[in-house]
XYZ file of C-alpha atoms in Angstrom:
586
model
C 197.332 144.771 241.267
C 195.737 148.130 240.289
C 197.001 149.768 243.442
C 200.564 148.354 242.842
C 200.534 149.876 239.256
C 199.205 153.173 240.543
C 202.113 153.412 243.067
C 204.889 152.122 240.652
C 204.517 155.035 238.189
C 205.365 157.861 240.726
C 208.110 155.664 242.289
C 209.617 155.109 238.791
C 209.827 158.894 238.251
C 211.467 159.321 241.683
C 213.920 156.483 241.098
C 214.852 157.700 237.582
C 215.708 161.185 239.004
C 218.276 159.789 241.584
C 221.813 160.768 240.950
C 223.870 158.095 239.139
C 227.483 157.598 240.334
C 230.674 156.629 238.321
C 229.537 152.984 238.330
C 226.304 153.936 236.608
C 224.369 152.739 239.611
C 222.339 154.632 242.145
C 224.123 155.051 245.586
C 222.841 152.962 248.488
C 222.381 156.122 250.666
C 219.833 157.528 248.142
C 218.015 154.234 247.956
C 217.749 154.163 251.792
C 216.345 157.648 251.921
C 213.844 156.882 249.226
C 212.832 153.606 250.918
C 212.430 155.388 254.248
C 210.225 158.131 252.746
C 208.086 155.546 250.927
C 207.509 153.541 254.144
C 206.609 156.695 256.026
C 204.061 157.984 253.435
C 202.503 154.682 252.625
C 202.084 153.762 256.396
C 204.187 150.697 255.999
C 205.931 149.617 259.293
C 209.588 149.488 258.724
C 212.537 148.420 260.843
C 215.587 150.838 260.508
C 217.962 148.158 261.663
C 216.756 145.745 259.021
C 216.939 148.538 256.439
C 220.544 149.260 257.344
C 221.426 145.491 257.218
C 219.815 145.162 253.732
C 221.789 148.112 252.424
C 225.013 147.286 254.364
C 228.449 147.601 252.681
C 229.058 143.845 253.094
C 225.866 142.951 251.246
C 225.215 142.930 247.553
C 222.130 145.085 248.080
C 219.805 146.619 245.563
C 222.238 149.057 243.807
C 220.448 149.068 240.441
C 216.909 149.238 238.975
C 216.893 145.495 238.630
C 218.091 144.967 242.124
C 215.856 147.442 243.763
C 212.529 146.178 242.329
C 212.544 142.875 244.296
C 213.244 144.780 247.551
C 210.487 147.357 246.666
C 207.879 144.619 245.971
C 208.789 142.509 249.019
C 209.319 144.999 251.803
C 207.114 147.889 250.679
C 204.455 147.361 248.004
C 203.320 143.931 249.385
C 202.525 145.563 252.662
C 200.664 148.736 251.418
C 197.089 148.955 252.546
C 194.339 151.478 251.540
C 194.062 154.622 253.620
C 197.369 156.356 252.970
C 197.375 159.966 251.734
C 197.873 159.581 247.979
C 198.418 163.277 247.376
C 201.314 163.462 249.859
C 202.768 160.257 248.409
C 202.643 161.757 244.844
C 204.008 165.099 246.074
C 207.034 163.351 247.588
C 207.839 161.620 244.339
C 207.160 164.835 242.442
C 209.602 166.760 244.629
C 212.363 164.249 243.866
C 211.973 164.370 240.131
C 210.715 167.913 239.361
C 213.866 169.778 240.304
C 215.837 167.711 237.723
C 213.417 167.438 234.829
C 211.027 170.413 235.079
C 211.410 172.637 231.911
C 213.511 175.731 232.499
C 211.453 177.814 230.178
C 208.695 179.994 231.900
C 205.237 178.361 232.038
C 201.813 179.945 232.335
C 200.903 177.474 235.225
C 202.136 177.277 238.754
C 204.249 174.563 240.336
C 201.191 173.183 242.074
C 199.332 172.919 238.801
C 202.461 171.295 237.219
C 202.308 168.752 240.041
C 198.701 168.013 239.261
C 199.371 167.575 235.611
C 202.216 165.253 236.490
C 199.782 163.207 238.709
C 197.139 163.149 235.957
C 199.803 161.952 233.455
C 200.578 158.970 235.747
C 196.904 158.084 235.828
C 196.417 158.216 232.041
C 199.743 156.875 230.836
C 200.244 153.513 229.453
C 201.666 150.825 231.739
C 204.979 150.576 229.813
C 208.265 152.011 230.762
C 209.501 154.635 230.009
C 206.121 156.090 230.655
C 204.332 158.035 227.763
C 200.846 159.286 227.264
C 199.254 158.293 223.821
C 197.709 160.954 221.553
C 194.154 159.541 222.466
C 194.743 160.237 226.210
C 196.225 163.686 225.399
C 193.141 164.586 223.409
C 190.859 163.337 226.361
C 192.866 165.436 228.886
C 192.874 168.598 226.732
C 189.152 168.241 226.179
C 188.473 167.890 229.930
C 190.586 171.031 230.578
C 188.775 173.017 227.799
C 185.407 172.035 229.224
C 186.458 172.916 232.743
C 187.650 176.385 231.377
C 184.327 176.912 229.592
C 185.969 177.185 226.126
C 185.326 175.448 222.908
C 187.319 172.405 221.742
C 189.460 173.118 218.696
C 189.594 169.740 217.033
C 191.359 170.972 213.861
C 194.147 172.463 215.864
C 194.627 169.220 217.765
C 194.533 167.107 214.559
C 197.476 169.230 213.193
C 199.353 168.752 216.433
C 198.563 164.984 216.307
C 199.959 164.684 212.841
C 203.233 166.392 213.831
C 203.358 164.199 216.933
C 202.913 160.974 215.048
C 205.850 161.834 212.803
C 208.204 162.105 215.768
C 207.070 159.677 218.425
C 204.084 157.530 219.667
C 203.328 159.814 222.628
C 204.674 162.423 225.135
C 206.609 162.134 228.299
C 205.300 163.833 231.465
C 207.675 166.790 231.066
C 206.679 167.264 227.452
C 203.021 167.211 228.495
C 203.622 169.762 231.292
C 205.405 172.016 228.686
C 202.552 171.580 226.208
C 199.868 172.643 228.778
C 202.149 175.261 230.309
C 202.848 177.074 226.971
C 199.038 177.580 226.555
C 198.801 176.328 222.947
C 195.237 174.942 223.642
C 194.199 177.584 226.136
C 194.744 180.815 224.305
C 192.712 183.704 225.695
C 192.435 182.122 229.117
C 194.226 183.682 232.161
C 196.410 181.710 234.510
C 193.777 181.428 237.248
C 191.279 179.888 234.875
C 193.865 177.326 233.610
C 194.794 176.473 237.211
C 191.113 176.077 238.258
C 190.564 173.769 235.257
C 193.596 171.724 236.146
C 192.405 171.491 239.722
C 188.900 170.379 238.677
C 190.255 167.614 236.372
C 192.765 166.640 239.153
C 189.904 166.363 241.685
C 187.846 164.239 239.390
C 190.511 161.795 237.985
C 192.827 161.522 240.919
C 190.827 162.323 244.058
C 187.725 160.633 242.626
C 185.693 163.809 243.413
C 182.567 163.439 241.246
C 181.076 166.682 242.355
C 181.610 169.387 245.109
C 180.068 172.687 246.105
C 178.188 174.598 248.833
C 174.772 173.250 249.959
C 172.519 173.865 253.040
C 172.124 170.835 255.286
C 169.380 170.436 257.930
C 170.643 169.472 261.390
C 169.750 166.159 262.866
C 169.141 167.337 266.434
C 168.541 171.100 266.381
C 166.828 171.013 262.933
C 168.631 174.251 261.879
C 170.144 174.841 258.465
C 173.839 175.282 257.988
C 175.955 175.985 254.905
C 178.441 173.128 254.242
C 180.926 172.392 251.496
C 179.934 169.015 250.100
C 182.398 166.600 248.381
C 180.925 163.603 246.464
C 183.089 160.589 245.911
C 182.230 157.126 244.594
C 181.348 155.661 248.001
C 180.839 158.687 250.286
C 179.527 162.213 250.585
C 181.652 164.265 252.960
C 180.764 167.751 254.177
C 183.097 170.457 255.669
C 182.651 173.981 257.084
C 184.446 175.451 254.036
C 186.087 174.473 250.847
C 189.598 174.369 252.422
C 188.558 170.897 253.643
C 190.080 171.502 257.062
C 187.063 171.142 259.430
C 185.192 168.017 258.583
C 181.688 167.994 259.998
C 180.371 164.612 258.848
C 179.879 162.111 256.025
C 177.174 160.127 254.312
C 178.066 156.513 253.423
C 176.598 155.601 250.035
C 175.774 152.043 249.021
C 173.168 150.177 246.992
C 170.504 150.678 249.818
C 170.531 154.388 249.596
C 168.414 156.586 247.458
C 167.977 160.236 246.613
C 164.610 161.933 246.218
C 163.395 165.467 245.494
C 161.353 167.247 248.140
C 158.763 170.024 247.716
C 159.539 173.425 249.111
C 158.713 173.844 252.756
C 159.499 176.088 255.781
C 160.694 178.839 253.404
C 163.307 176.491 251.917
C 163.438 175.798 248.172
C 165.215 173.331 245.947
C 165.161 170.604 248.591
C 166.149 166.921 248.197
C 166.744 164.108 250.679
C 169.399 161.371 250.737
C 167.911 158.245 252.456
C 170.131 155.625 253.965
C 169.266 152.658 256.205
C 170.100 154.409 259.513
C 168.989 157.998 258.836
C 168.005 160.555 256.160
C 169.633 163.905 255.169
C 167.698 166.908 254.041
C 169.701 169.164 251.722
C 168.948 172.472 250.014
C 170.614 173.690 246.858
C 170.924 177.266 245.746
C 168.869 176.777 242.564
C 167.069 174.134 240.652
C 169.944 173.453 238.183
C 172.361 172.619 241.139
C 169.627 170.567 242.775
C 169.179 168.433 239.754
C 172.877 168.070 239.147
C 173.342 166.830 242.757
C 170.450 164.480 242.591
C 171.795 162.975 239.356
C 175.288 162.747 240.746
C 174.318 160.924 243.962
C 171.935 158.631 242.121
C 174.735 157.749 239.723
C 176.988 156.781 242.719
C 174.119 154.680 244.125
C 173.635 152.880 240.791
C 177.396 152.278 240.567
C 177.165 150.319 243.828
C 174.018 148.501 242.689
C 175.578 147.267 239.407
C 179.118 147.173 240.950
C 180.581 149.392 238.272
C 183.690 151.597 238.567
C 183.504 155.420 238.643
C 182.664 157.051 235.369
C 186.152 158.428 234.624
C 187.758 154.953 235.471
C 185.163 153.165 233.299
C 185.946 155.637 230.456
C 189.623 155.042 230.857
C 189.048 151.278 230.694
C 186.900 151.639 227.579
C 189.512 153.820 225.866
C 192.321 151.289 226.677
C 190.049 148.461 225.555
C 189.359 150.409 222.346
C 193.043 151.033 221.828
C 193.824 147.381 222.311
C 191.043 146.482 219.929
C 192.279 148.914 217.246
C 195.776 147.723 217.758
C 194.681 144.074 217.381
C 192.609 145.091 214.179
C 195.628 146.963 212.851
C 197.987 143.991 213.462
C 195.394 141.708 211.934
C 195.126 144.038 208.952
C 198.888 144.217 208.650
C 199.059 140.430 208.843
C 196.398 140.159 206.073
C 198.289 142.784 203.956
C 201.397 140.711 204.388
C 199.554 137.490 203.437
C 198.111 139.357 200.367
C 201.489 140.716 199.479
C 202.988 137.236 199.875
C 200.140 135.747 197.758
C 200.759 138.511 195.223
C 204.516 137.770 195.162
C 203.760 134.078 194.784
C 201.429 134.774 191.754
C 204.119 137.008 190.304
C 206.654 134.292 190.686
C 204.252 131.759 189.144
C 203.601 134.126 186.219
C 207.274 134.667 185.790
C 207.870 130.840 185.788
C 205.205 130.510 183.244
C 206.815 133.171 181.051
C 210.126 131.609 181.488
C 208.740 128.212 180.495
C 207.089 129.741 177.373
C 210.412 131.328 176.446
C 212.202 128.116 176.959
C 209.550 126.189 174.853
C 209.944 128.626 171.955
C 213.782 128.465 172.190
C 213.496 124.634 172.416
C 211.369 124.605 169.258
C 213.778 126.796 167.429
C 216.668 124.633 168.612
C 214.864 121.443 167.354
C 214.302 123.070 163.961
C 217.974 124.074 163.747
C 219.033 120.476 164.794
C 216.764 118.943 162.085
C 218.320 121.059 159.437
C 221.773 120.323 160.739
C 220.826 116.553 160.746
C 219.900 116.736 157.062
C 223.231 118.374 156.194
C 225.096 115.785 158.383
C 223.312 112.826 156.602
C 224.355 114.193 153.223
C 227.880 114.675 154.422
C 227.860 111.158 155.949
C 226.922 109.398 152.760
C 229.604 111.388 150.864
C 232.425 110.437 153.336
C 231.320 106.724 153.820
C 233.674 105.377 151.191
C 236.550 107.497 152.419
C 236.045 106.132 155.959
C 236.017 102.528 154.711
C 239.330 103.100 152.887
C 240.848 104.720 155.965
C 239.772 101.789 158.122
C 241.453 99.390 155.768
C 244.685 101.282 155.893
C 244.483 101.503 159.755
C 244.009 97.622 159.969
C 247.076 96.999 157.901
C 249.059 99.385 160.138
C 247.797 97.584 163.229
C 248.825 94.114 161.851
C 252.422 95.495 161.199
C 252.440 96.910 164.691
C 251.361 93.658 166.338
C 254.081 91.842 164.509
C 256.649 94.239 165.847
C 255.212 93.853 169.367
C 255.551 89.986 169.140
C 259.218 90.248 168.233
C 259.802 92.639 171.195
C 257.980 90.210 173.570
C 260.289 87.267 172.447
C 263.382 89.438 173.101
C 261.990 90.364 176.594
C 261.485 86.665 177.498
C 265.087 85.832 176.617
C 266.257 88.738 178.808
C 264.065 87.506 181.618
C 265.634 84.059 181.446
C 269.101 85.556 181.700
C 268.051 87.687 184.661
C 266.604 84.498 186.443
C 269.992 82.832 186.142
C 271.822 85.776 187.566
C 269.268 85.982 190.412
C 269.852 82.302 191.242
C 273.536 82.978 191.422
C 272.964 85.977 193.836
C 270.843 83.657 195.997
C 273.684 81.078 196.153
C 276.064 83.768 197.261
C 273.603 84.859 200.034
C 273.337 81.298 201.252
C 277.105 80.920 201.366
C 277.413 84.214 203.326
C 274.802 82.998 205.901
C 276.663 79.716 206.331
C 279.952 81.631 207.131
C 277.954 83.858 209.562
C 276.680 80.770 211.359
C 280.249 79.319 211.572
C 281.568 82.639 212.976
C 278.764 82.673 215.563
C 279.506 79.071 216.751
C 283.208 79.901 217.075
C 282.350 83.029 219.068
C 280.112 81.037 221.339
C 282.949 78.486 221.920
C 285.295 81.376 222.945
C 282.577 82.769 225.269
C 282.379 79.319 226.989
C 286.112 79.182 227.524
C 286.078 82.736 228.859
C 283.339 81.846 231.262
C 285.258 78.803 232.516
C 288.376 80.902 233.072
C 286.391 83.461 234.965
C 285.047 80.785 237.165
C 288.600 79.588 237.952
C 289.639 83.122 238.648
C 286.660 83.596 241.084
C 287.552 80.259 242.914
C 291.260 81.346 243.228
C 290.163 84.746 244.557
C 287.979 83.086 247.204
C 290.740 80.687 248.271
C 293.121 83.649 248.529
C 290.691 85.473 250.853
C 290.399 82.313 253.024
C 294.188 81.992 253.213
C 294.594 85.607 254.394
C 292.457 84.694 257.460
C 294.697 81.936 258.695
C 296.728 82.182 261.864
C 300.275 83.672 262.044
C 301.718 80.179 262.504
C 300.598 79.144 259.039
C 301.448 82.532 257.431
C 304.689 81.465 255.829
C 303.164 78.354 254.445
C 300.324 80.352 253.203
C 302.521 82.970 251.657
C 304.238 80.119 249.680
C 300.935 78.790 248.595
C 299.884 82.336 247.815
C 302.911 82.893 245.659
C 302.159 79.714 243.814
C 298.600 80.677 243.261
C 299.553 84.227 242.374
C 301.718 82.752 239.567
C 298.812 80.507 238.500
C 296.627 83.643 238.531
C 299.058 85.520 236.389
C 299.090 82.738 233.914
C 295.266 82.574 233.897
C 295.189 86.285 233.343
C 297.532 85.955 230.357
C 295.359 83.122 229.002
C 292.312 85.421 229.578
C 293.970 88.201 227.590
C 294.799 85.700 224.860
C 291.137 84.637 224.784
C 290.131 88.356 224.698
C 292.325 88.865 221.570
C 290.877 85.786 219.958
C 287.417 87.049 220.748
C 288.209 90.464 219.161
C 289.619 88.658 216.142
C 286.431 86.556 215.937
C 284.280 89.750 216.223
C 286.193 91.296 213.325
C 285.599 88.109 211.276
C 281.956 88.315 212.197
C 281.749 91.921 211.134
C 283.354 91.048 207.774
C 280.862 88.194 207.256
C 277.985 90.639 208.134
C 279.392 93.048 205.557
C 279.511 90.252 202.888
C 275.861 89.340 203.838
C 274.779 92.915 203.486
C 276.402 93.151 200.039
C 274.734 89.865 199.000
C 271.355 91.284 200.223
C 271.963 94.417 198.251
C 272.575 92.330 195.108
C 269.416 90.382 195.813
C 267.320 93.605 196.169
C 268.882 95.026 193.025
C 267.949 91.902 191.094
C 264.527 91.948 192.658
C 263.912 95.527 191.510
C 265.003 94.596 188.007
C 262.568 91.713 187.918
C 259.767 93.973 189.185
C 260.532 96.446 186.377
C 260.141 93.679 183.909
C 256.341 93.344 184.753
C 256.869 90.781 187.563
C 257.103 87.613 185.432
C 259.109 85.958 188.178
C 258.656 85.756 191.935
C 261.758 86.060 194.127
C 262.801 83.251 196.336
C 263.518 84.804 199.740
C 265.138 83.200 202.764
C 262.998 82.369 205.780
C 262.671 84.341 208.937
C 265.655 84.576 211.252
C 265.461 84.488 214.998
C 266.412 87.756 216.652
C 270.031 88.196 217.798
C 271.018 88.876 221.374
C 273.738 90.936 222.963
C 275.461 89.575 226.081
C 277.920 91.194 228.484
C 280.846 89.573 226.534
C 279.944 91.340 223.212
C 277.447 90.943 220.325
C 276.613 87.439 219.217
C 273.777 85.718 217.256
C 272.384 83.487 220.050
C 268.937 82.269 219.921
C 266.897 82.435 223.268
C 267.133 78.671 223.725
C 270.894 78.640 223.190
C 271.438 81.516 225.626
C 269.376 79.792 228.362
C 271.241 76.508 227.871
C 274.620 78.263 228.263
C 273.524 80.204 231.350
C 272.400 76.895 232.954
C 275.817 75.261 232.094
C 277.708 78.190 233.512
C 275.635 78.141 236.799
C 276.321 74.341 237.198
C 280.066 74.916 236.835
C 280.002 77.760 239.240
C 278.078 76.085 242.071
C 280.806 73.497 243.043
C 283.373 76.296 243.292
C 281.134 78.337 245.573
C 280.600 75.320 247.887
């Protein structure tokens, strides 16, 4: 997880520097180039064909920050192993972002020094995006640079800068940090070479884990001769080269908990000797002076102790402690703010309780004053009541006399209304008799119409029979044609007579229908009179209940015209008509 976080920060800078298109997304070609470079520098095996398929035009593909992260984790970061060149990896990411974000103003440090400051920023910054370096880490870095330059730390100057920084933001971005160091605000009086050397020293310690380096004399294992070598001490190994350019590596000393370092007395004309003992062999080394000898012995012994107690390197342990301290301070600050809020809430609650008590006291005083005022008013009212008691009794007596007179008038009016209701009942009874007479006339008209319909049905049956006989006569032979024509003439005359009778019946039916309509009109008038009398009765407080006729069966409409047949009567007539028709069909 630590390695993943260490790689993500430079990749974030590189990704953020990619050009954004019109759709506010990074183009697929840029992501393919970035992915290819990452696989190459991190020694991750990659398949160009699979890469092209993943970023193909027919695939959704990682075309945004959210879409690129799953691909980055699955195909690159999950496959990264130790052993890749971290400096080259960081330099590639730096190259992608420096051109776009590096300040345009002239700086007192070189591009290589700016790159190293950028790498140190990634190491010291918080694991939150966008990346920033907090004031505590800025102070730590500036102190390290000042010590490497051999200058004195100006705490007051940094405190002023920190106050101004806190007013603006919680930290600096990497480009603001480069500009801060490049302007030389905390390295005044130092030349560019000194600043660059200090940055390089801090870079070697924090990024390359170089705890100490320098020229020492080493005794050969076979020839026993002494050669000057450039030694580089790291948390698990001491590597020595021909020179400080680190190009010609001559050997290494693997350090673990079984190793030890001891001082040796001067011998064979060599001074400041010490030996590094390992399980397989020992290494005799000579320093230029006693101070360097003691520094190297302490540094190597520190590395051995780290392995014995399984501790991280000093600068990493210090970073962990600083982060733990910040987390602790932040937790304490949050706890303090929480307690302050609780105290403030409690204070507000107490203030509210005091305000309620003040309000209750004011209400109690007002209530006491109101009770005193009411008591005085009650005394005045009692005096007025005793004075007006006789006047009220006299007024009540007059009111009772007026009520008795009013009741007498109401009794006379009720008697008149009873007589009016009796007259209305008689008129209503007459209206009901008229309605009954109209219904009787309607029933007679309905029966007459039914009789006409029966006769019409019988005539229609005769006509159908004559029509069938006529059709049979047409089919006879030519020999009987004359006889049939005579018969046909006779039947034709009979048919004409029947048609005349049918027309006569039709006229009678129309006349009966008109009579029926007249009767219906009379019935409606009678019903209107009944409703009008009913409304009048309801207006007189409903002293009488109307006598209404019973329910009437629904009327039916046949193909011969409207009639008031019940369902049973209609079925009986259809049955009779079918019986009359069946013999003629046979």
